[in-house]
Coordinates of C-alpha atoms in Angstrom, one line a residue:
X8 CA -280.8 73.3 -32.6
X9 CA -280.2 72.2 -36.1
X10 CA -282.9 74.2 -37.0
X11 CA -281.6 77.6 -35.3
X12 CA -278.6 76.9 -37.2
X13 CA -279.6 76.5 -40.8
X14 CA -282.3 79.5 -40.0
X15 CA -279.8 81.7 -39.3
X16 CA -276.6 79.7 -40.6
X17 CA -274.9 83.5 -41.6
X18 CA -275.1 84.9 -38.0
X19 CA -273.8 81.5 -37.1
X20 CA -270.8 81.8 -39.4
X21 CA -270.0 85.8 -38.6
X22 CA -270.2 84.4 -35.3
X23 CA -267.2 81.9 -36.1
X24 CA -265.6 83.5 -38.5
X25 CA -265.0 86.3 -35.4
X26 CA -263.9 83.7 -32.7
X27 CA -261.5 82.2 -35.1
X28 CA -260.3 85.3 -36.2
X29 CA -258.9 86.4 -32.2
X30 CA -257.5 82.8 -31.8
X31 CA -260.4 80.6 -30.2
X32 CA -260.9 78.8 -33.5
X33 CA -259.5 75.5 -30.7
X34 CA -263.8 76.2 -29.1
X35 CA -265.3 75.9 -32.5
X36 CA -263.5 72.8 -33.3
X37 CA -264.2 71.6 -29.9
X38 CA -267.8 72.7 -30.0
X39 CA -268.5 70.5 -34.0
X40 CA -268.9 74.4 -35.8
X41 CA -265.8 73.8 -37.3
X42 CA -267.5 73.1 -40.7
X43 CA -269.3 76.7 -40.6
X44 CA -266.1 78.1 -42.2
X45 CA -265.0 78.3 -45.5
X46 CA -262.8 76.1 -46.1
X47 CA -259.4 78.9 -46.8
X48 CA -260.7 79.9 -43.6
X49 CA -260.4 76.5 -42.0
X50 CA -257.0 75.7 -43.5
X51 CA -255.8 78.6 -42.3
X52 CA -257.0 78.8 -38.8
X53 CA -254.6 79.2 -35.9
X54 CA -256.4 76.9 -33.0
X55 CA -252.9 77.7 -30.6
X56 CA -255.4 80.7 -29.3
X57 CA -252.0 82.1 -29.5
X58 CA -252.3 83.8 -32.6
X59 CA -251.2 87.5 -31.0
X60 CA -249.3 88.5 -27.9
X61 CA -252.5 90.2 -26.7
X62 CA -254.0 89.6 -22.9
X63 CA -257.1 87.4 -23.1
X64 CA -259.2 89.6 -21.5
X65 CA -258.3 92.5 -23.9
X66 CA -259.0 89.6 -26.8
X67 CA -262.5 88.9 -25.4
X68 CA -263.2 92.6 -25.3
X69 CA -262.5 93.4 -29.0
X70 CA -264.4 90.1 -30.2
X71 CA -267.3 90.7 -27.9
X72 CA -267.5 94.5 -30.1
X73 CA -266.8 93.7 -32.9
X74 CA -269.6 91.1 -32.5
X75 CA -272.5 93.8 -32.1
X76 CA -275.0 95.2 -29.7
X77 CA -275.9 91.8 -27.7
X78 CA -272.7 90.6 -27.4
X79 CA -271.9 94.1 -26.2
X80 CA -274.5 93.7 -23.3
X81 CA -272.8 90.6 -22.9
X82 CA -270.2 91.9 -21.5
X83 CA -271.3 94.1 -19.2
X84 CA -273.5 92.1 -17.4
X85 CA -270.1 89.5 -17.3
X86 CA -268.1 92.2 -16.2
X87 CA -270.1 92.6 -13.6
X88 CA -269.6 89.3 -11.8
X89 CA -265.9 88.8 -10.8
X90 CA -268.0 86.4 -8.6
X91 CA -267.5 83.9 -11.5
X92 CA -264.7 85.6 -14.2
X93 CA -260.7 86.7 -13.9
X94 CA -260.9 90.1 -12.8
X95 CA -258.5 90.4 -14.9
X96 CA -260.8 90.1 -17.7
X97 CA -263.8 91.8 -15.7
X98 CA -261.6 94.6 -16.1
X99 CA -261.0 95.2 -19.4
X100 CA -264.5 94.4 -20.1
X101 CA -265.3 97.3 -18.4
X102 CA -264.1 99.4 -21.0
X103 CA -266.4 98.0 -23.5
X104 CA -267.3 100.4 -25.6
X105 CA -271.4 101.3 -26.7
X106 CA -270.8 104.4 -28.2
X107 CA -272.1 104.1 -32.2
X108 CA -272.8 105.6 -35.6
X109 CA -275.6 108.0 -35.3
X110 CA -279.2 106.6 -37.0
X111 CA -280.1 109.1 -39.7
X112 CA -283.0 111.6 -37.7
X113 CA -285.7 110.8 -40.6
X114 CA -285.2 107.6 -39.8
X115 CA -285.3 108.7 -36.2
X116 CA -288.4 110.9 -36.9
X117 CA -290.2 108.0 -38.8
X118 CA -289.7 106.1 -36.1
X119 CA -290.9 108.6 -33.8
X120 CA -294.1 109.0 -35.7
X121 CA -295.2 105.1 -35.9
X122 CA -294.7 104.7 -32.1
X123 CA -296.8 108.3 -31.8
X124 CA -299.2 108.3 -34.0
X125 CA -298.6 111.9 -35.1
X126 CA -295.5 113.8 -37.1
X127 CA -292.7 114.6 -34.7
X128 CA -293.8 118.4 -35.2
X129 CA -297.2 118.1 -34.6
X130 CA -296.3 115.8 -31.3
X131 CA -293.6 117.9 -30.3
X132 CA -292.3 122.4 -30.6
X133 CA -288.9 121.9 -31.0
X134 CA -286.6 118.2 -31.7
X135 CA -283.4 118.6 -32.1
X136 CA -282.1 116.9 -34.9
X137 CA -278.7 115.9 -33.2
X138 CA -278.7 113.6 -30.4
X139 CA -277.4 113.1 -27.4
X140 CA -276.1 109.4 -27.0
X141 CA -276.1 107.4 -29.6
X142 CA -275.6 103.0 -28.1
X143 CA -276.3 100.1 -29.2
X144 CA -279.7 99.6 -28.0
X145 CA -281.2 103.3 -28.3
X146 CA -280.1 106.6 -29.5
X147 CA -281.7 110.0 -27.0
X148 CA -282.7 113.6 -28.8
X149 CA -283.4 117.2 -26.7
X150 CA -287.1 117.8 -27.8
X151 CA -289.4 120.7 -26.0
X152 CA -292.9 119.7 -25.8
X153 CA -296.1 121.8 -26.7
X154 CA -296.8 122.4 -22.9
X155 CA -293.0 124.2 -23.1
X156 CA -291.4 121.2 -21.3
X157 CA -288.0 120.5 -21.9
X158 CA -287.8 116.8 -22.4
X159 CA -285.4 113.4 -23.5
X160 CA -286.4 111.2 -26.1
X161 CA -285.0 107.9 -25.6
X162 CA -286.0 105.6 -29.0
X163 CA -285.0 101.9 -29.5
X164 CA -283.2 101.7 -32.8
X165 CA -284.7 100.1 -35.3
X166 CA -285.0 95.5 -35.8
X167 CA -283.1 95.7 -33.0
X168 CA -285.3 93.4 -31.3
X169 CA -284.3 91.0 -34.5
X170 CA -280.9 91.1 -34.1
X171 CA -281.2 90.0 -30.4
X172 CA -283.2 88.2 -30.4
X173 CA -281.3 86.3 -32.7
X174 CA -278.1 86.7 -31.0
X175 CA -279.5 85.2 -27.9
X176 CA -281.0 81.4 -29.6
X177 CA -277.4 81.7 -31.2
X178 CA -276.0 81.5 -27.3
X179 CA -278.6 79.0 -26.0
X180 CA -277.1 76.8 -29.1
X181 CA -273.7 77.9 -27.9
X182 CA -274.0 77.6 -24.2
X183 CA -275.4 73.8 -24.5
X184 CA -272.4 73.1 -26.9
X185 CA -269.9 74.3 -24.5
X186 CA -271.8 72.8 -21.4
X187 CA -271.6 69.5 -23.9
X188 CA -268.1 69.4 -23.9
X189 CA -266.3 71.2 -21.4
X190 CA -266.6 70.9 -17.6
X191 CA -265.9 74.2 -16.4
X192 CA -268.7 75.3 -18.1
X193 CA -271.0 73.2 -16.9
X194 CA -269.5 73.6 -13.3
X195 CA -270.1 77.8 -13.9
X196 CA -273.3 76.9 -15.5
X197 CA -273.1 78.7 -18.8
X198 CA -276.7 78.2 -19.4
X199 CA -278.2 80.0 -16.4
X200 CA -275.6 83.2 -17.3
X201 CA -276.8 82.9 -21.1
X202 CA -281.1 83.0 -19.1
X203 CA -279.8 85.8 -16.6
X204 CA -278.7 88.0 -20.0
X205 CA -281.6 87.0 -21.7
X206 CA -283.7 88.7 -19.0
X207 CA -281.7 91.5 -18.2
X208 CA -281.2 92.6 -21.7
X209 CA -285.5 92.2 -23.1
X210 CA -286.4 94.2 -19.3
X211 CA -283.4 97.0 -20.4
X212 CA -285.3 97.7 -24.4
X213 CA -288.5 97.2 -21.9
X214 CA -288.8 101.3 -21.6
X215 CA -292.8 100.6 -19.6
X216 CA -290.2 98.4 -17.0
X217 CA -287.2 101.7 -17.6
X218 CA -290.2 103.9 -16.9
X219 CA -291.6 102.9 -14.6
X220 CA -288.6 102.0 -12.4
X221 CA -287.4 105.4 -12.8
X222 CA -291.2 107.1 -11.6
X223 CA -291.0 104.6 -8.4
X224 CA -287.3 106.6 -7.4
X225 CA -288.5 110.2 -9.1
X226 CA -291.5 108.9 -5.9
X227 CA -289.3 108.0 -3.1
X228 CA -287.5 111.3 -3.5
X229 CA -290.6 114.1 -4.9
X230 CA -290.5 115.5 -1.4
X231 CA -286.5 115.8 -1.3
X232 CA -285.3 118.7 -3.0
X233 CA -281.8 117.8 -2.6
X234 CA -282.5 114.9 -5.6
X235 CA -283.6 115.2 -9.1
X236 CA -285.1 112.4 -10.7
X237 CA -286.4 112.9 -13.9
X238 CA -290.1 112.8 -14.0
X239 CA -291.6 110.2 -16.6
X240 CA -293.9 111.7 -19.5
X241 CA -296.6 108.3 -20.0
X242 CA -298.7 110.4 -22.7
X243 CA -295.7 110.6 -25.0
X244 CA -294.2 107.3 -24.4
X245 CA -294.5 103.7 -25.4
X246 CA -292.4 100.1 -24.4
X247 CA -289.8 101.0 -27.7
X248 CA -289.6 105.0 -27.0
X249 CA -289.5 106.6 -23.1
X250 CA -289.7 110.6 -22.8
X251 CA -288.1 111.8 -19.2
X252 CA -287.5 114.9 -18.4
X253 CA -284.4 116.7 -19.5
X254 CA -282.3 117.1 -16.3
X255 CA -278.4 119.1 -16.8
X256 CA -276.4 120.4 -14.7
X257 CA -272.6 120.9 -13.7
X258 CA -270.6 117.5 -14.6
X259 CA -268.1 115.6 -12.5
X260 CA -264.9 116.4 -13.8
X261 CA -266.2 120.4 -13.5
X262 CA -266.8 119.3 -10.4
X263 CA -263.5 117.4 -9.0
X264 CA -261.1 120.3 -11.0
X265 CA -263.0 123.1 -9.1
X266 CA -266.0 123.0 -7.0
X267 CA -268.6 125.9 -8.6
X268 CA -270.0 128.2 -6.4
X269 CA -273.0 127.2 -4.3
X270 CA -272.2 123.4 -4.2
X271 CA -269.9 121.9 -1.0
X272 CA -267.7 118.8 -2.6
X273 CA -268.4 117.1 1.4
X274 CA -272.5 118.0 1.9
X275 CA -272.8 116.1 -2.3
X276 CA -270.6 113.3 -1.3
X277 CA -272.6 113.0 1.9
X278 CA -275.9 112.9 -0.1
X279 CA -275.2 111.3 -3.2
X280 CA -274.3 108.4 -1.2
X281 CA -277.4 108.5 1.4
X282 CA -279.5 108.9 -1.6
X283 CA -277.9 105.7 -3.3
X284 CA -278.4 103.8 0.7
X285 CA -281.8 104.7 0.1
X286 CA -282.4 103.6 -3.2
X287 CA -281.2 100.0 -3.0
X288 CA -282.1 99.8 1.1
X289 CA -285.2 101.6 1.7
X290 CA -287.4 101.4 -2.2
X291 CA -285.5 98.3 -3.2
X292 CA -284.9 99.9 -7.0
X293 CA -281.5 101.7 -7.2
X294 CA -279.1 103.3 -10.3
X295 CA -277.2 100.1 -11.7
X296 CA -274.8 102.3 -13.1
X297 CA -274.1 105.7 -11.3
X298 CA -271.1 106.5 -12.9
X299 CA -270.2 110.2 -13.4
X300 CA -271.3 109.9 -17.3
X301 CA -275.6 109.7 -15.2
X302 CA -274.8 112.0 -12.1
X303 CA -275.4 116.1 -12.3
X304 CA -274.2 118.6 -9.4
X305 CA -276.3 121.7 -9.1
X306 CA -276.1 124.9 -6.7
X307 CA -277.2 124.5 -3.1
X308 CA -275.7 120.5 -2.9
X309 CA -277.9 119.6 -5.4
X310 CA -278.0 115.2 -7.5
X311 CA -279.3 114.8 -10.1
X312 CA -279.2 110.8 -11.1
X313 CA -280.3 110.1 -15.0
X314 CA -280.8 106.5 -17.6
X315 CA -282.2 104.5 -15.2
X316 CA -281.3 102.0 -18.3
X317 CA -280.1 99.5 -15.5
X318 CA -281.2 98.9 -12.2
X319 CA -280.8 96.1 -9.9
X320 CA -283.9 95.2 -7.5
X321 CA -283.9 94.0 -3.7
X322 CA -287.2 93.0 -1.5
X323 CA -286.5 92.8 1.9
X324 CA -285.2 89.5 2.0
X325 CA -282.1 90.4 -0.4
X326 CA -281.5 93.5 1.5
X327 CA -281.4 91.8 5.3
X328 CA -278.7 89.4 3.8
X329 CA -276.3 92.4 2.4
X330 CA -276.6 94.0 5.3
X331 CA -276.3 91.2 7.4
X332 CA -273.0 89.8 5.0
X333 CA -271.8 93.5 5.9
X334 CA -272.2 93.7 9.7
X335 CA -271.1 89.6 10.8
X336 CA -267.6 90.9 8.3
X337 CA -267.2 93.6 11.2
X338 CA -268.3 91.6 13.8
X339 CA -266.4 88.8 12.5
X340 CA -269.5 86.1 13.1
X341 CA -267.9 83.3 10.7
X342 CA -272.0 81.4 11.5
X343 CA -273.4 84.0 10.4
X344 CA -271.9 85.3 7.2
X345 CA -272.1 81.5 6.2
X346 CA -275.4 81.3 7.0
X347 CA -276.4 85.0 4.9
X348 CA -273.7 83.3 1.9
X349 CA -275.7 81.0 2.1
X350 CA -279.3 82.2 1.9
X351 CA -277.7 84.6 -0.5
X352 CA -276.1 82.1 -3.5
X353 CA -276.2 78.4 -5.4
X354 CA -274.0 76.6 -3.3
X355 CA -272.3 73.8 -5.7
X356 CA -272.5 70.1 -4.3
X357 CA -268.9 69.7 -3.7
X358 CA -268.3 72.6 -1.8
X359 CA -265.9 71.9 1.1
X360 CA -267.7 73.7 4.0
X361 CA -264.7 73.8 6.4
X362 CA -262.1 74.5 3.8
X363 CA -264.7 77.7 3.0
X364 CA -265.3 78.5 6.6
X365 CA -262.0 78.6 7.4
X366 CA -261.2 81.5 4.1
X367 CA -264.2 83.4 5.8
X368 CA -261.7 83.4 9.2
X369 CA -259.4 84.8 7.2
X370 CA -261.7 87.3 6.3
X371 CA -262.9 88.3 8.7
X372 CA -259.2 88.7 10.8
X373 CA -258.9 91.4 7.7
X374 CA -261.1 93.4 8.7
X375 CA -262.2 92.3 12.3
X376 CA -262.6 95.6 14.7
X377 CA -261.2 97.9 12.0
X378 CA -262.5 101.3 12.6
X379 CA -264.8 102.2 10.0
X380 CA -263.0 104.8 9.0
X381 CA -260.0 102.2 7.4
X382 CA -261.9 100.2 5.5
X383 CA -262.7 100.4 1.5
X384 CA -266.4 98.9 0.9
X385 CA -264.5 98.4 -2.8
X386 CA -262.2 96.3 -1.1
X387 CA -264.3 94.7 1.3
X388 CA -266.4 93.3 -1.7
X389 CA -264.0 92.4 -3.9
X390 CA -262.6 89.7 -1.1
X391 CA -265.8 88.6 -1.2
X392 CA -266.3 88.4 -4.3
X393 CA -262.8 86.3 -4.6
X394 CA -264.4 84.0 -1.4
X395 CA -266.8 82.8 -2.7
X396 CA -265.6 83.1 -6.7
X397 CA -262.5 80.4 -4.9
X398 CA -265.1 77.7 -4.0
X399 CA -267.0 78.6 -7.0
X400 CA -270.5 79.5 -5.4
X401 CA -272.5 81.7 -7.8
X402 CA -273.8 85.5 -6.6
X403 CA -276.7 86.2 -8.0
X404 CA -277.1 89.6 -10.4
X405 CA -278.7 91.9 -8.7
X406 CA -276.0 91.5 -5.5
X407 CA -273.0 91.1 -7.8
X408 CA -274.7 94.8 -9.6
X409 CA -275.2 96.0 -5.8
X410 CA -271.2 95.6 -4.9
X411 CA -270.0 97.1 -8.5
X412 CA -272.5 100.1 -7.9
X413 CA -270.5 100.7 -4.7
X414 CA -267.5 100.6 -5.8
X415 CA -267.7 103.2 -8.1
X416 CA -270.0 105.1 -5.8
X417 CA -267.2 104.9 -3.3
X418 CA -264.5 105.6 -6.3
X419 CA -266.7 109.1 -7.0
X420 CA -266.2 110.2 -3.3
X421 CA -263.2 109.4 -2.9
X422 CA -261.3 112.2 -5.5
X423 CA -264.1 114.9 -3.7
X424 CA -263.7 114.0 -0.3
X425 CA -261.3 111.2 0.7
X426 CA -262.4 111.3 4.7
X427 CA -266.1 110.5 4.1
X428 CA -266.6 106.5 4.2
X429 CA -269.8 104.3 2.9
X430 CA -269.5 101.6 5.6
X431 CA -269.8 104.2 7.9
X432 CA -272.7 105.7 6.5
X433 CA -274.1 102.4 5.6
X434 CA -274.5 101.5 9.2
X435 CA -277.2 102.8 10.6
X436 CA -279.7 101.6 7.6
X437 CA -278.2 98.3 7.9
X438 CA -278.7 98.4 12.1
X439 CA -282.5 99.7 10.9
X440 CA -282.6 96.3 8.7
X441 CA -282.6 93.8 11.5
X442 CA -283.9 95.7 13.9
X443 CA -287.2 95.1 11.1
X444 CA -286.2 91.7 10.9
X445 CA -286.4 91.1 14.6
X446 CA -290.0 93.4 14.7
X447 CA -292.8 91.2 15.7
X448 CA -294.9 91.2 13.0
X449 CA -292.5 90.5 10.8
X450 CA -291.5 87.4 12.8
X451 CA -295.8 86.2 12.5
X452 CA -295.1 86.8 8.5
X453 CA -291.7 84.6 8.0
X454 CA -293.5 82.1 10.4
X455 CA -297.1 81.9 8.7
X456 CA -295.5 82.0 5.3
X457 CA -293.1 79.1 7.0
X458 CA -295.8 76.5 8.0
X459 CA -297.7 77.6 4.1
X460 CA -294.8 76.3 2.3
X461 CA -294.3 73.4 4.6
X462 CA -298.0 72.6 4.2
X463 CA -298.2 72.8 0.3
X464 CA -294.8 70.3 0.8
X465 CA -296.3 68.1 2.8
X466 CA -299.4 67.8 0.0
X467 CA -297.7 67.0 -2.5
X468 CA -295.6 64.5 -0.9
X469 CA -298.5 61.4 -1.6
X470 CA -298.7 62.2 -5.2
X471 CA -294.6 62.4 -6.1
X472 CA -294.6 59.0 -3.8
X473 CA -296.7 57.5 -6.3
X474 CA -295.3 58.5 -9.4
X475 CA -292.5 57.7 -8.2
X476 CA -293.4 53.9 -7.7
X477 CA -295.2 53.8 -10.6
X478 CA -291.9 54.1 -12.7
X479 CA -290.0 52.8 -10.8
X480 CA -292.8 49.5 -11.4
X481 CA -292.9 49.9 -15.1
X482 CA -289.2 50.4 -15.4
X483 CA -289.4 53.9 -16.5
X484 CA -286.7 55.0 -14.4
X485 CA -283.8 56.2 -15.6
X486 CA -280.2 55.8 -14.2
X487 CA -277.8 59.3 -15.6
X488 CA -274.2 58.5 -15.8
X489 CA -271.6 61.7 -16.7
X490 CA -268.8 60.7 -18.2
X491 CA -266.6 63.9 -18.5
X492 CA -263.7 62.6 -21.2
X493 CA -266.4 60.4 -23.6
X494 CA -266.9 63.2 -26.0
X495 CA -262.7 64.1 -25.7
X496 CA -262.1 60.1 -26.7
X497 CA -265.0 60.2 -29.6
X498 CA -263.2 63.8 -30.9
X499 CA -259.7 61.7 -30.8
X500 CA -261.5 58.4 -32.5
X501 CA -262.7 60.7 -35.3
X502 CA -259.9 62.0 -36.5
X503 CA -257.7 59.0 -36.6
X504 CA -260.3 57.1 -38.9
X505 CA -260.1 60.1 -40.8
X506 CA -256.5 60.5 -40.8
X507 CA -256.7 56.4 -41.3
X508 CA -259.3 57.3 -44.6
X509 CA -256.5 59.8 -45.6
X510 CA -253.6 57.4 -45.5
X511 CA -255.5 54.3 -47.0
X512 CA -256.7 56.6 -49.8
X513 CA -253.7 57.4 -50.7
X514 CA -252.7 54.0 -50.7
X515 CA -255.3 53.9 -53.0
X516 CA -254.3 56.7 -55.2
X517 CA -250.5 55.0 -55.7
X518 CA -251.7 51.3 -56.6
X519 CA -254.1 53.2 -59.6
X520 CA -252.1 55.3 -60.5
X521 CA -248.5 52.6 -61.0
X522 CA -251.7 50.1 -62.7
X523 CA -252.1 52.7 -65.2
X524 CA -248.7 52.9 -65.8
X525 CA -247.9 49.2 -66.1
X526 CA -250.9 48.8 -68.3
X527 CA -250.1 51.9 -70.5
X528 CA -246.7 51.3 -70.6
X529 CA -246.7 46.8 -71.3
X530 CA -250.6 46.0 -72.3
X531 CA -251.4 45.9 -76.2
X532 CA -254.8 48.0 -76.2
X533 CA -255.0 49.3 -80.2
X534 CA -258.3 50.1 -79.6
X535 CA -257.6 52.6 -77.0
X536 CA -254.2 54.4 -78.4
X537 CA -256.2 57.2 -79.2
X538 CA -258.1 58.3 -76.4
X539 CA -255.6 59.6 -72.9
X540 CA -257.0 57.0 -70.9
X541 CA -254.1 57.6 -68.3
X542 CA -254.8 61.1 -68.3
X543 CA -258.6 60.9 -68.4
X544 CA -258.2 58.1 -64.9
X545 CA -255.9 60.5 -62.9
X546 CA -258.0 63.4 -63.7
X547 CA -261.2 60.9 -61.9
X548 CA -259.0 59.9 -59.3
X549 CA -257.9 63.4 -58.3
X550 CA -260.6 64.5 -58.1
X551 CA -262.6 61.8 -55.9
X552 CA -259.4 62.2 -53.5
X553 CA -260.5 65.9 -53.4
X554 CA -263.7 65.3 -52.5
X555 CA -262.7 62.9 -49.7
X556 CA -259.9 65.6 -48.3
X557 CA -262.5 68.3 -48.8
X558 CA -265.1 66.1 -46.9
X559 CA -262.3 65.4 -43.7
X560 CA -261.3 69.4 -43.3
X561 CA -265.0 70.4 -42.9
X562 CA -265.8 68.2 -40.5
X563 CA -262.6 69.9 -38.6
X564 CA -261.2 66.7 -36.6
X565 CA -258.5 65.7 -39.2

């Protein structure tokens, strides 16, 4: 950890300075990074956390935006985790702005040439230097291939990988420090969130992976002329550059105000919902951010999706669990709900099962036997996440991403046709998944898998037992003890010691100064009468005093 701090000292100082600026100086002090601030900033630091009247969610959002692309992406991930963070903070983080000043076209052309091995003019018949969109990780430009196809080129910003790697290393360090200092951080497994984020941002920067996900959905809808997914041009794509078919049609805002000719809002809404459910519950790869900017609409009630940079992945087990969750809630089956959430998530050791089931019953009573048309899936998902959050149950990212996407989708179709209900359209998918689960072939596969895992675990038991007994015999067994208040106690003792040192220094300074004044006044030292002994001594003592004082302040424990 120390090596990382030395290697990235400049970035550490930037992060610590911004934390203090937005009123989080007390965290900097508590985790032991206060010494990274310059002395004037240490003195001016506000540890109260109330340096302005802004809501805490807004302060966090502004802070993340100032810290740059890695932290903006972290905030966007956290905005999905309403099962972990308060709603007001999650809502504020959804407003994070990921738009930046475009890079000079000459730099972009140079990057494209480096990736494709040829000048832009040799590869493309046309290249629009005016970018379509500029974000913190990449920017997009329209171009035309030599064969005449209109395409969009998505290119990573130069050196962004170095920036992200440095910030991730620092985030790992900060997570370890925060978990060591705060009990709540350990309970919410901050390190696991950093690990999840690290995987997510690296996946987002891997354009081969984005291309494969886009192509998987493209292939599924290839025979459906009503759903348009951009084609991937692999000959013009690399790990850092992705070339896709250029899709442009009517925008959502135009559809809401006055539907263009040839577009029926109800048909579009139904197709939008079904195409998303097909992605999530059939393909198992779904668009993670289906907001209006990523959707286009065409005559004949056709729908186009763009930008699959953020996708969710659901395997067969996850699809089944999500369907079981909704059906369990609709049927009022508490045992099914509890079992499904148990399979979906990570349960804390201290979970009060009786209270959790009681809260699930309250949730069940709220929706039980209500007609589908009266139930909003967004509200159902929020209520489920609120209940799991209350009991510190951590829901995996892909479920929360699916929940957030469904909430976004519900908001879109409500403005187009408020008579359409997502749950009503989703019911057949859920029933099909459950029936597929009971298929004899699927039951046989799960049984064989379970038997295989049991046998594998059984084979390992003797070796694990031998290893454990050997450690016991050799006295190598360690006992872990958790003393959550120990760090706080040591910190307070350190501050007391520093204040005592400061007081002793003041006393010593006063005694030495008084002695020298008396000696200068009443003593007889003709040899030193011409030397300003008192002045020199005072300067030395003051200098030493300031050195000690500086050391105490830099420790951050005064």
